[in-house]
Amino acid sequence: MISSAFTCTCCGQEHDGLPFAYAMAAPVYWSPELAGKPGNVLGDEHCSIDGEHYFVRGRIVLPVRDAGEDFEWGVWVSLSKANFIRTGEVFEDPARVNEPPYFGWLSTVLPGYEPTTLNLKTNLHTQELGVRPLIELEPTDHPLAVEQREGITLARVQEFAELALHQ
């Protein structure tokens, strides 16, 4: 695991470690005012809004070409009601790895991407127990989809760190 310090191009200071993962706490559509109202639930792995909009947490993995590990975005994907229910039914079933992918829309705005990452088409692939689903983006020319296919560099990982430190 790479955890060396880096000199920030924004502030010129040296920062400890270079994070290889960031996670969003909720789908972009969630707000604190929704908590406690009927039909609204924000859990660690699932979210529903107004009993009509359903989300599951997953991971977008970007290979880092010049490092020995991958970079991960922790994101939320919207699913149809039927697929949301199905993910709940198989959540604790070891056979869930055999589930077909579920279509969804990326429901997270990731920093450092233009145009926005919101509403990119995805496929959610369930993983073995204890591992969050893998999110596969539709193979378009969107920069995030390109990075998922072709990988990124340590310099790009540092860009993400600087965005997180200096938003």
mmCIF file of C-alpha atoms in Angstrom:
data_model
loop_
_atom_site.group_PDB
_atom_site.id
_atom_site.type_symbol
_atom_site.label_atom_id
_atom_site.label_comp_id
_atom_site.label_asym_id
_atom_site.label_seq_id
_atom_site.Cartn_x
_atom_site.Cartn_y
_atom_site.Cartn_z
ATOM 1 C CA MET A 1 0.000 0.000 0.000
ATOM 2 C CA ILE A 2 1.373 3.391 -0.961
ATOM 3 C CA SER A 3 1.161 5.865 1.894
ATOM 4 C CA SER A 4 4.070 8.203 1.269
ATOM 5 C CA ALA A 5 3.769 11.882 1.991
ATOM 6 C CA PHE A 6 3.172 14.271 -0.879
ATOM 7 C CA THR A 7 3.741 17.960 -1.467
ATOM 8 C CA CYS A 8 0.431 19.637 -2.248
ATOM 9 C CA THR A 9 0.359 21.728 -5.407
ATOM 10 C CA CYS A 10 -2.449 23.856 -3.896
ATOM 11 C CA CYS A 11 -0.875 24.928 -0.600
ATOM 12 C CA GLY A 12 2.754 23.826 -0.930
ATOM 13 C CA GLN A 13 2.610 21.870 2.340
ATOM 14 C CA GLU A 14 3.597 18.270 2.786
ATOM 15 C CA HIS A 15 0.675 16.004 3.686
ATOM 16 C CA ASP A 16 0.909 12.538 5.210
ATOM 17 C CA GLY A 17 -0.169 9.639 3.057
ATOM 18 C CA LEU A 18 -1.964 9.510 -0.237
ATOM 19 C CA PRO A 19 -5.506 8.148 0.204
ATOM 20 C CA PHE A 20 -6.571 5.514 -2.305
ATOM 21 C CA ALA A 21 -10.280 5.648 -1.461
ATOM 22 C CA TYR A 22 -13.001 8.196 -0.812
ATOM 23 C CA ALA A 23 -16.627 7.496 0.004
ATOM 24 C CA MET A 24 -19.782 9.550 -0.150
ATOM 25 C CA ALA A 25 -22.026 9.224 2.908
ATOM 26 C CA ALA A 26 -25.314 9.414 0.997
ATOM 27 C CA PRO A 27 -26.781 9.731 -2.488
ATOM 28 C CA VAL A 28 -26.763 13.290 -3.810
ATOM 29 C CA TYR A 29 -30.555 13.394 -3.440
ATOM 30 C CA TRP A 30 -30.456 12.827 0.345
ATOM 31 C CA SER A 31 -30.688 15.741 2.758
ATOM 32 C CA PRO A 32 -30.815 15.788 6.575
ATOM 33 C CA GLU A 33 -34.401 17.122 6.432
ATOM 34 C CA LEU A 34 -35.514 13.765 5.003
ATOM 35 C CA ALA A 35 -34.417 11.799 8.076
ATOM 36 C CA GLY A 36 -37.238 10.567 10.252
ATOM 37 C CA LYS A 37 -39.983 11.153 7.698
ATOM 38 C CA PRO A 38 -42.003 8.134 6.510
ATOM 39 C CA GLY A 39 -40.472 6.346 3.524
ATOM 40 C CA ASN A 40 -37.021 7.832 4.090
ATOM 41 C CA VAL A 41 -34.153 5.652 5.285
ATOM 42 C CA LEU A 42 -30.402 6.188 5.034
ATOM 43 C CA GLY A 43 -28.474 3.118 6.109
ATOM 44 C CA ASP A 44 -24.880 2.061 5.662
ATOM 45 C CA GLU A 45 -25.616 0.115 2.472
ATOM 46 C CA HIS A 46 -29.134 1.083 1.333
ATOM 47 C CA CYS A 47 -31.212 4.257 1.076
ATOM 48 C CA SER A 48 -34.801 5.004 0.133
ATOM 49 C CA ILE A 49 -36.434 8.393 -0.343
ATOM 50 C CA ASP A 50 -40.187 8.915 -0.140
ATOM 51 C CA GLY A 51 -40.668 5.172 -0.616
ATOM 52 C CA GLU A 52 -40.150 5.821 -4.346
ATOM 53 C CA HIS A 53 -36.416 6.233 -4.941
ATOM 54 C CA TYR A 54 -33.987 3.442 -4.047
ATOM 55 C CA PHE A 55 -30.212 3.465 -3.752
ATOM 56 C CA VAL A 56 -27.431 0.993 -2.985
ATOM 57 C CA ARG A 57 -23.855 1.751 -2.009
ATOM 58 C CA GLY A 58 -21.066 0.387 -4.206
ATOM 59 C CA ARG A 59 -17.498 0.880 -5.414
ATOM 60 C CA ILE A 60 -16.068 2.274 -8.615
ATOM 61 C CA VAL A 61 -12.563 0.863 -8.947
ATOM 62 C CA LEU A 62 -9.942 2.701 -10.983
ATOM 63 C CA PRO A 63 -6.690 0.855 -11.701
ATOM 64 C CA VAL A 64 -3.628 2.946 -10.822
ATOM 65 C CA ARG A 65 -1.131 2.193 -13.559
ATOM 66 C CA ASP A 66 1.978 3.244 -11.635
ATOM 67 C CA ALA A 67 1.080 1.775 -8.235
ATOM 68 C CA GLY A 68 0.506 -1.659 -6.801
ATOM 69 C CA GLU A 69 -3.080 -0.971 -5.786
ATOM 70 C CA ASP A 70 -6.345 0.363 -7.135
ATOM 71 C CA PHE A 71 -8.162 3.588 -6.295
ATOM 72 C CA GLU A 72 -11.795 3.348 -5.177
ATOM 73 C CA TRP A 73 -14.714 5.754 -5.131
ATOM 74 C CA GLY A 74 -17.468 4.801 -2.661
ATOM 75 C CA VAL A 75 -20.650 5.811 -4.495
ATOM 76 C CA TRP A 76 -24.413 5.377 -4.574
ATOM 77 C CA VAL A 77 -26.428 3.978 -7.468
ATOM 78 C CA SER A 78 -30.186 4.225 -7.930
ATOM 79 C CA LEU A 79 -32.020 0.983 -8.663
ATOM 80 C CA SER A 80 -35.538 0.085 -9.669
ATOM 81 C CA LYS A 81 -37.797 -0.956 -6.808
ATOM 82 C CA ALA A 82 -37.692 -4.598 -7.955
ATOM 83 C CA ASN A 83 -33.889 -4.667 -8.075
ATOM 84 C CA PHE A 84 -33.624 -2.842 -4.743
ATOM 85 C CA ILE A 85 -35.874 -5.455 -3.136
ATOM 86 C CA ARG A 86 -33.832 -8.236 -4.740
ATOM 87 C CA THR A 87 -30.546 -6.851 -3.376
ATOM 88 C CA GLY A 88 -32.120 -6.923 0.087
ATOM 89 C CA GLU A 89 -33.305 -10.512 -0.377
ATOM 90 C CA VAL A 90 -29.818 -11.759 -1.292
ATOM 91 C CA PHE A 91 -27.836 -9.391 0.962
ATOM 92 C CA GLU A 92 -26.745 -12.178 3.346
ATOM 93 C CA ASP A 93 -26.820 -15.034 0.807
ATOM 94 C CA PRO A 94 -23.376 -16.317 -0.285
ATOM 95 C CA ALA A 95 -24.927 -17.205 -3.658
ATOM 96 C CA ARG A 96 -25.459 -13.500 -4.378
ATOM 97 C CA VAL A 97 -22.216 -13.554 -6.377
ATOM 98 C CA ASN A 98 -24.212 -15.398 -9.049
ATOM 99 C CA GLU A 99 -26.766 -12.593 -9.419
ATOM 100 C CA PRO A 100 -26.895 -10.896 -12.813
ATOM 101 C CA PRO A 101 -25.841 -7.227 -12.780
ATOM 102 C CA TYR A 102 -28.497 -4.659 -11.869
ATOM 103 C CA PHE A 103 -28.899 -1.572 -14.046
ATOM 104 C CA GLY A 104 -28.683 1.731 -12.190
ATOM 105 C CA TRP A 105 -27.903 5.411 -12.432
ATOM 106 C CA LEU A 106 -24.909 6.882 -10.637
ATOM 107 C CA SER A 107 -26.340 9.046 -7.853
ATOM 108 C CA THR A 108 -23.114 10.646 -6.694
ATOM 109 C CA VAL A 109 -21.342 13.776 -7.895
ATOM 110 C CA LEU A 110 -17.622 13.049 -7.792
ATOM 111 C CA PRO A 111 -15.152 15.926 -7.576
ATOM 112 C CA GLY A 112 -12.671 16.460 -10.379
ATOM 113 C CA TYR A 113 -14.909 15.442 -13.263
ATOM 114 C CA GLU A 114 -16.482 17.501 -16.026
ATOM 115 C CA PRO A 115 -19.153 16.925 -17.110
ATOM 116 C CA THR A 116 -20.801 15.777 -13.899
ATOM 117 C CA THR A 117 -20.826 12.115 -12.908
ATOM 118 C CA LEU A 118 -24.483 12.351 -11.837
ATOM 119 C CA ASN A 119 -26.802 9.994 -13.720
ATOM 120 C CA LEU A 120 -24.162 8.042 -15.605
ATOM 121 C CA LYS A 121 -25.478 4.610 -16.611
ATOM 122 C CA THR A 122 -24.103 1.757 -14.526
ATOM 123 C CA ASN A 123 -24.298 -1.951 -13.842
ATOM 124 C CA LEU A 124 -24.072 -3.023 -10.200
ATOM 125 C CA HIS A 125 -22.324 -6.364 -9.668
ATOM 126 C CA THR A 126 -22.886 -8.056 -6.319
ATOM 127 C CA GLN A 127 -19.768 -9.456 -4.684
ATOM 128 C CA GLU A 128 -19.022 -12.056 -2.027
ATOM 129 C CA LEU A 129 -20.398 -11.489 1.473
ATOM 130 C CA GLY A 130 -18.724 -8.579 3.216
ATOM 131 C CA VAL A 131 -17.696 -6.824 -0.013
ATOM 132 C CA ARG A 132 -19.656 -3.905 -1.409
ATOM 133 C CA PRO A 133 -20.944 -4.219 -4.967
ATOM 134 C CA LEU A 134 -18.709 -3.299 -7.854
ATOM 135 C CA ILE A 135 -20.067 -0.518 -10.072
ATOM 136 C CA GLU A 136 -19.301 -0.812 -13.776
ATOM 137 C CA LEU A 137 -19.882 2.330 -15.814
ATOM 138 C CA GLU A 138 -21.335 2.229 -19.289
ATOM 139 C CA PRO A 139 -18.291 2.344 -21.614
ATOM 140 C CA THR A 140 -18.695 5.912 -22.868
ATOM 141 C CA ASP A 141 -16.226 8.745 -23.434
ATOM 142 C CA HIS A 142 -17.047 10.311 -20.033
ATOM 143 C CA PRO A 143 -13.730 10.877 -18.201
ATOM 144 C CA LEU A 144 -14.738 8.614 -15.290
ATOM 145 C CA ALA A 145 -15.683 5.769 -17.637
ATOM 146 C CA VAL A 146 -12.398 6.213 -19.512
ATOM 147 C CA GLU A 147 -10.451 6.132 -16.243
ATOM 148 C CA GLN A 148 -12.262 2.968 -15.168
ATOM 149 C CA ARG A 149 -11.257 1.270 -18.425
ATOM 150 C CA GLU A 150 -7.756 2.678 -18.885
ATOM 151 C CA GLY A 151 -6.639 3.451 -15.349
ATOM 152 C CA ILE A 152 -5.165 6.540 -13.725
ATOM 153 C CA THR A 153 -1.745 7.619 -12.442
ATOM 154 C CA LEU A 154 -0.463 8.471 -8.983
ATOM 155 C CA ALA A 155 -0.549 12.112 -10.079
ATOM 156 C CA ARG A 156 -4.324 11.775 -10.571
ATOM 157 C CA VAL A 157 -4.669 10.165 -7.126
ATOM 158 C CA GLN A 158 -2.844 13.213 -5.750
ATOM 159 C CA GLU A 159 -5.302 15.492 -7.593
ATOM 160 C CA PHE A 160 -8.163 13.733 -5.782
ATOM 161 C CA ALA A 161 -6.377 14.178 -2.448
ATOM 162 C CA GLU A 162 -5.850 17.883 -3.108
ATOM 163 C CA LEU A 163 -9.515 18.312 -4.027
ATOM 164 C CA ALA A 164 -10.535 16.600 -0.791
ATOM 165 C CA LEU A 165 -8.152 18.749 1.275
ATOM 166 C CA HIS A 166 -8.968 22.084 -0.359
ATOM 167 C CA GLN A 167 -12.639 22.071 -1.400
#
